[in-house]
PDB file of C-alpha atoms in Angstrom:
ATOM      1  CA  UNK A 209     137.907 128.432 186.020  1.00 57.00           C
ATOM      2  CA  UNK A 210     136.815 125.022 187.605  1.00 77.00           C
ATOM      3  CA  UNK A 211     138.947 122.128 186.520  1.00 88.00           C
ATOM      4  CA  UNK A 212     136.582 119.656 184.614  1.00 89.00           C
ATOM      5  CA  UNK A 213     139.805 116.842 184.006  1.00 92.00           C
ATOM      6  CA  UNK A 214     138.705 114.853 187.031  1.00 91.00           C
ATOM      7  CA  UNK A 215     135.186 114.349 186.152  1.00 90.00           C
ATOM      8  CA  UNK A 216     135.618 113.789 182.481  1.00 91.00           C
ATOM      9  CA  UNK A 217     138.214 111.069 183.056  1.00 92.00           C
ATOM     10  CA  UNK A 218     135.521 109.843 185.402  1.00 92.00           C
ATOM     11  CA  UNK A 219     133.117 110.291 182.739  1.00 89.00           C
ATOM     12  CA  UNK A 220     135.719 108.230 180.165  1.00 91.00           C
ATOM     13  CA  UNK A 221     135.680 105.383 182.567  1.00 94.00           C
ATOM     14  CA  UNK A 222     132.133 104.343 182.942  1.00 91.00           C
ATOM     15  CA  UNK A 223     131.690 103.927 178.917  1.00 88.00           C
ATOM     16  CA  UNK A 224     131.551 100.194 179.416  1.00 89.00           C
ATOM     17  CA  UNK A 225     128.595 100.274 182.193  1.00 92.00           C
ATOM     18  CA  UNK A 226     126.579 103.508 179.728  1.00 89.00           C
ATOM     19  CA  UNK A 227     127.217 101.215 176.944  1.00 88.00           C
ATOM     20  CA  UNK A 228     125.695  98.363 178.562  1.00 90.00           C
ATOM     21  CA  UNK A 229     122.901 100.156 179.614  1.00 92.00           C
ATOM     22  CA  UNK A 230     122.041 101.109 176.318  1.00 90.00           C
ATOM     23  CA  UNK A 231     122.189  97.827 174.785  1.00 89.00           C
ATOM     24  CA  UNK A 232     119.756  96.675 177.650  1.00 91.00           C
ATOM     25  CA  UNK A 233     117.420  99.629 177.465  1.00 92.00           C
ATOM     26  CA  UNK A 234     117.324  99.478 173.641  1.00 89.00           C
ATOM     27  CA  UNK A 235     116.360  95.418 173.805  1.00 88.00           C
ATOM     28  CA  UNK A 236     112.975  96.991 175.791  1.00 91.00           C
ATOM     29  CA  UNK A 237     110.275  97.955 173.027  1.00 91.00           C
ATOM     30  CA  UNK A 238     108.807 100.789 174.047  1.00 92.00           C
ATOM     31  CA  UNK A 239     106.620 101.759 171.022  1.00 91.00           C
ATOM     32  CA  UNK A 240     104.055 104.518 171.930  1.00 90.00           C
ATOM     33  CA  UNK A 241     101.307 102.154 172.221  1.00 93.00           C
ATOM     34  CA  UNK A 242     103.329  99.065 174.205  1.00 93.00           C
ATOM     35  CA  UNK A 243     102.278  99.642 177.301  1.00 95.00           C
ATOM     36  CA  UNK A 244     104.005  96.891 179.273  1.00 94.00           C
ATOM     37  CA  UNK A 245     107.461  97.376 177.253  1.00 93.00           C
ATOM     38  CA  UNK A 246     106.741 101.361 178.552  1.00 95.00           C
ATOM     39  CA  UNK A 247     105.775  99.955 182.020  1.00 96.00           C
ATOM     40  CA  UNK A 248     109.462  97.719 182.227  1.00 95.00           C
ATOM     41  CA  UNK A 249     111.809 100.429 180.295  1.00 94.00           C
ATOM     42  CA  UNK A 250     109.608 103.108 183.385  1.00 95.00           C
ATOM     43  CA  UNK A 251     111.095 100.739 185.941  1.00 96.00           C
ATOM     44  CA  UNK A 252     114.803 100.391 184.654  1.00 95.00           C
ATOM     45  CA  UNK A 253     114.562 104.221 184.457  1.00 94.00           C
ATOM     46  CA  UNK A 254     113.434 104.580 188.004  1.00 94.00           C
ATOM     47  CA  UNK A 255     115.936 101.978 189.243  1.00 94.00           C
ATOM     48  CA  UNK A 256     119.020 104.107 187.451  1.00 92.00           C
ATOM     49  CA  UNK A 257     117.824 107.639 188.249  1.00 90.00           C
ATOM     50  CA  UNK A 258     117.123 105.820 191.896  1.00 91.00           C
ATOM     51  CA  UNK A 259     120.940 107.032 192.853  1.00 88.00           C
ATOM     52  CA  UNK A 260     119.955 110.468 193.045  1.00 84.00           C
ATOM     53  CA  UNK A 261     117.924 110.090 195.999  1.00 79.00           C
ATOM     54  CA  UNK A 262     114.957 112.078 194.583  1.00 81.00           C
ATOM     55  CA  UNK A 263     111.470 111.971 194.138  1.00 85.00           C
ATOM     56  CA  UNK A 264     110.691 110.039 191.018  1.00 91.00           C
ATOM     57  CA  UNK A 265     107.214 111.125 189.837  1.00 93.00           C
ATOM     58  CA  UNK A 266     105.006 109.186 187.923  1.00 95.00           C
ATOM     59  CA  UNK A 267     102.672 111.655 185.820  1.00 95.00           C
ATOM     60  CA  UNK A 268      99.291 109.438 183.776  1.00 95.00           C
ATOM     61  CA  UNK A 269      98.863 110.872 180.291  1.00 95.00           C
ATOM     62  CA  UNK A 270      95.602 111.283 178.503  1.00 96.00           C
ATOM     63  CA  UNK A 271      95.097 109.157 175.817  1.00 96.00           C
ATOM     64  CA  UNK A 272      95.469 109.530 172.327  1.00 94.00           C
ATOM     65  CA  UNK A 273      92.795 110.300 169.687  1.00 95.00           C
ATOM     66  CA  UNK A 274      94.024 108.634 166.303  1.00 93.00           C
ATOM     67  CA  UNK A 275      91.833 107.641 162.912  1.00 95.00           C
ATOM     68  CA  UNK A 276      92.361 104.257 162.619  1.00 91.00           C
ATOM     69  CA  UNK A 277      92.489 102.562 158.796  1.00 92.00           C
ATOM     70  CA  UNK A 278      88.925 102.632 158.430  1.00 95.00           C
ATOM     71  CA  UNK A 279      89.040 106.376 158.643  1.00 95.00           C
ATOM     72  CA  UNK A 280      87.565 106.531 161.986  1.00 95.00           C
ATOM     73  CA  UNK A 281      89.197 107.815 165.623  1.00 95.00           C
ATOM     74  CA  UNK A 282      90.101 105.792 167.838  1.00 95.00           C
ATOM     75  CA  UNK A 283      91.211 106.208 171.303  1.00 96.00           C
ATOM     76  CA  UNK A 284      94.478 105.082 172.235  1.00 95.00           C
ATOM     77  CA  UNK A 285      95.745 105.073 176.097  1.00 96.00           C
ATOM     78  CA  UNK A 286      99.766 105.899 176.675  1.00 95.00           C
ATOM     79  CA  UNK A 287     101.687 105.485 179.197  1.00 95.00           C
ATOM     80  CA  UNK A 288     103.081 107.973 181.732  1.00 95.00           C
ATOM     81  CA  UNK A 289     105.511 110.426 181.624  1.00 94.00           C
ATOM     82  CA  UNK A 290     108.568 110.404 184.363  1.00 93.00           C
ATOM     83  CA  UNK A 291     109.523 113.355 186.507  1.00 92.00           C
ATOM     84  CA  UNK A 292     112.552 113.325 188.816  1.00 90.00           C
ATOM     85  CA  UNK A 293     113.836 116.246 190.271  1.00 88.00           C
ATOM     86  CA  UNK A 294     117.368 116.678 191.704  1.00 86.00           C
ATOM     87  CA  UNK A 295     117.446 119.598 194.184  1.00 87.00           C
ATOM     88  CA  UNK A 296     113.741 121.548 193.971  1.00 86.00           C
ATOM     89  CA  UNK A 297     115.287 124.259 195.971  1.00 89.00           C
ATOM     90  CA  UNK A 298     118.004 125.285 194.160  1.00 90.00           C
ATOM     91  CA  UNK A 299     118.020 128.888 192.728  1.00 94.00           C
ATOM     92  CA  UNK A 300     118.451 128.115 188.894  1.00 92.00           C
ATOM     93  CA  UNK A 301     116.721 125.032 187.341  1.00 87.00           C
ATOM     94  CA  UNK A 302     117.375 123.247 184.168  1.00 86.00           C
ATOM     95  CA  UNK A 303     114.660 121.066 182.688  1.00 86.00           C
ATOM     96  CA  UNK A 304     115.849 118.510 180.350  1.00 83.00           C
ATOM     97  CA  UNK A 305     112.920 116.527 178.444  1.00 85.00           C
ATOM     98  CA  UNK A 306     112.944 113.369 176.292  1.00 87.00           C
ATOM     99  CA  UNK A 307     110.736 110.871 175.316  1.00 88.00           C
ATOM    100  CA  UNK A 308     110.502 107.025 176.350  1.00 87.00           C
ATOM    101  CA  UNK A 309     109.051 105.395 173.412  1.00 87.00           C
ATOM    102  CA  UNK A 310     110.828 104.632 169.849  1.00 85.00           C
ATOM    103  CA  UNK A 311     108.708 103.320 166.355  1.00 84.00           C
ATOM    104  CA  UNK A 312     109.051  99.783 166.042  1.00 84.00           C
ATOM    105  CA  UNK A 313     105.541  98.515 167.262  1.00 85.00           C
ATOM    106  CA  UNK A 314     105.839  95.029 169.444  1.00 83.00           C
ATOM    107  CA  UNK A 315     105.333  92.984 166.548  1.00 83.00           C
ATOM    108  CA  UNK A 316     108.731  93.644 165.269  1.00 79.00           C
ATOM    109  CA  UNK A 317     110.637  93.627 167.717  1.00 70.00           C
ATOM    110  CA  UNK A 318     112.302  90.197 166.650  1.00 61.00           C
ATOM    111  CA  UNK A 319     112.962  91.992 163.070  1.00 64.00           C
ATOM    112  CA  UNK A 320     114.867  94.978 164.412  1.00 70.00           C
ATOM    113  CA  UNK A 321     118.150  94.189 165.329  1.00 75.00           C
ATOM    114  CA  UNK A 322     121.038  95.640 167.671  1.00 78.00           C
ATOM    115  CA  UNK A 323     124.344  96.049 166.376  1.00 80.00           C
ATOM    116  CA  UNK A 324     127.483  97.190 167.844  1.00 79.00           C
ATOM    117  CA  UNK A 325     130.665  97.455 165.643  1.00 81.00           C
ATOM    118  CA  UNK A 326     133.691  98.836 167.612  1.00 80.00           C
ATOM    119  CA  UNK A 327     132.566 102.675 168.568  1.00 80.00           C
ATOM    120  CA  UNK A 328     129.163 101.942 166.696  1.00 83.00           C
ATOM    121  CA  UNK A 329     125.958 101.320 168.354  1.00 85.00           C
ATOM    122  CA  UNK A 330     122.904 100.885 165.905  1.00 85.00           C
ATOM    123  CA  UNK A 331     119.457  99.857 167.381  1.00 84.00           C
ATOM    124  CA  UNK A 332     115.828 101.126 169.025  1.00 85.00           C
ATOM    125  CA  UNK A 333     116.433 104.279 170.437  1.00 85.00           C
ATOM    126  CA  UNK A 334     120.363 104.505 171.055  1.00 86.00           C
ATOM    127  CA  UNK A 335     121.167 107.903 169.612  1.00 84.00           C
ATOM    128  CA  UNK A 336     118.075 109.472 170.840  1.00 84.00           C
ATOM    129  CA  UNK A 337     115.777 108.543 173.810  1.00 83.00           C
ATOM    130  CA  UNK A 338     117.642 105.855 175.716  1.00 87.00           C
ATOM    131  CA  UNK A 339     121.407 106.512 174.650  1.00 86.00           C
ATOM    132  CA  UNK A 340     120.461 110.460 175.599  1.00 84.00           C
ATOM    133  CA  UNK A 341     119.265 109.181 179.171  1.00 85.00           C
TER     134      UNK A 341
END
């Protein structure tokens, strides 16, 4: 059996830097339909995936039919979806999926607030999309 003690007391050490990364990501709104908050959280993605010296795909998604509150649809462009690959050639593959985007539309961003007391973290998308990246 592999020892894992050297790479979770690695793992221990960098909860300052994940921590602040979180608090930064989850200051970016990325509401479905905020395109430029999608575009900037996209980048800071890229630039922290960047260290795996992969591919980083960009992949355009269709847009989105919705009935707007006059009861009729509407069409509503997204962003793009991300794909990086570590090691395409690697006999057994594991895809991991999340999404980018949390609820708050951009209007309230300045009414949703991050807090952090001791261990907890409350705020836009820190126990699911951007604390799970």
């Amino acid at each position: 059996m592999k020892d894992y003690l050297p790479f979770l007391k690695w793992l221990s050490g960098q909860k300052s830097s994940m921590v602040d990364l979180v608090i930064q990501w989850a200051k970016i709104n990325t509401h479905a339909f905020n395109l430029s908050g999608l575009e900037l959280f996209s980048q800071e993605v890229e630039k922290a995936f960047s260290i795996f010296n992969e591919k980083i795909e960009r992949i355009p998604l269709p847009s989105m039919e919705m009935v707007n509150s006059q009861g009729l649809l509407e069409e509503k462009p997204l962003s793009h979806a991300l794909k990086i690959q570590k090691r395409p050639e690697a006999p057994s593959q594991i895809f991991l999926m999340i999404h980018m985007d949390t609820v708050y539309p951009a209007e309230t961003q300045a009414t949703v607030s991050l807090v952090e007391k001791g261990a907890l973290l409350r705020g836009p998308g820190v126990t699911d999309a951007k604390g799970g990246l």
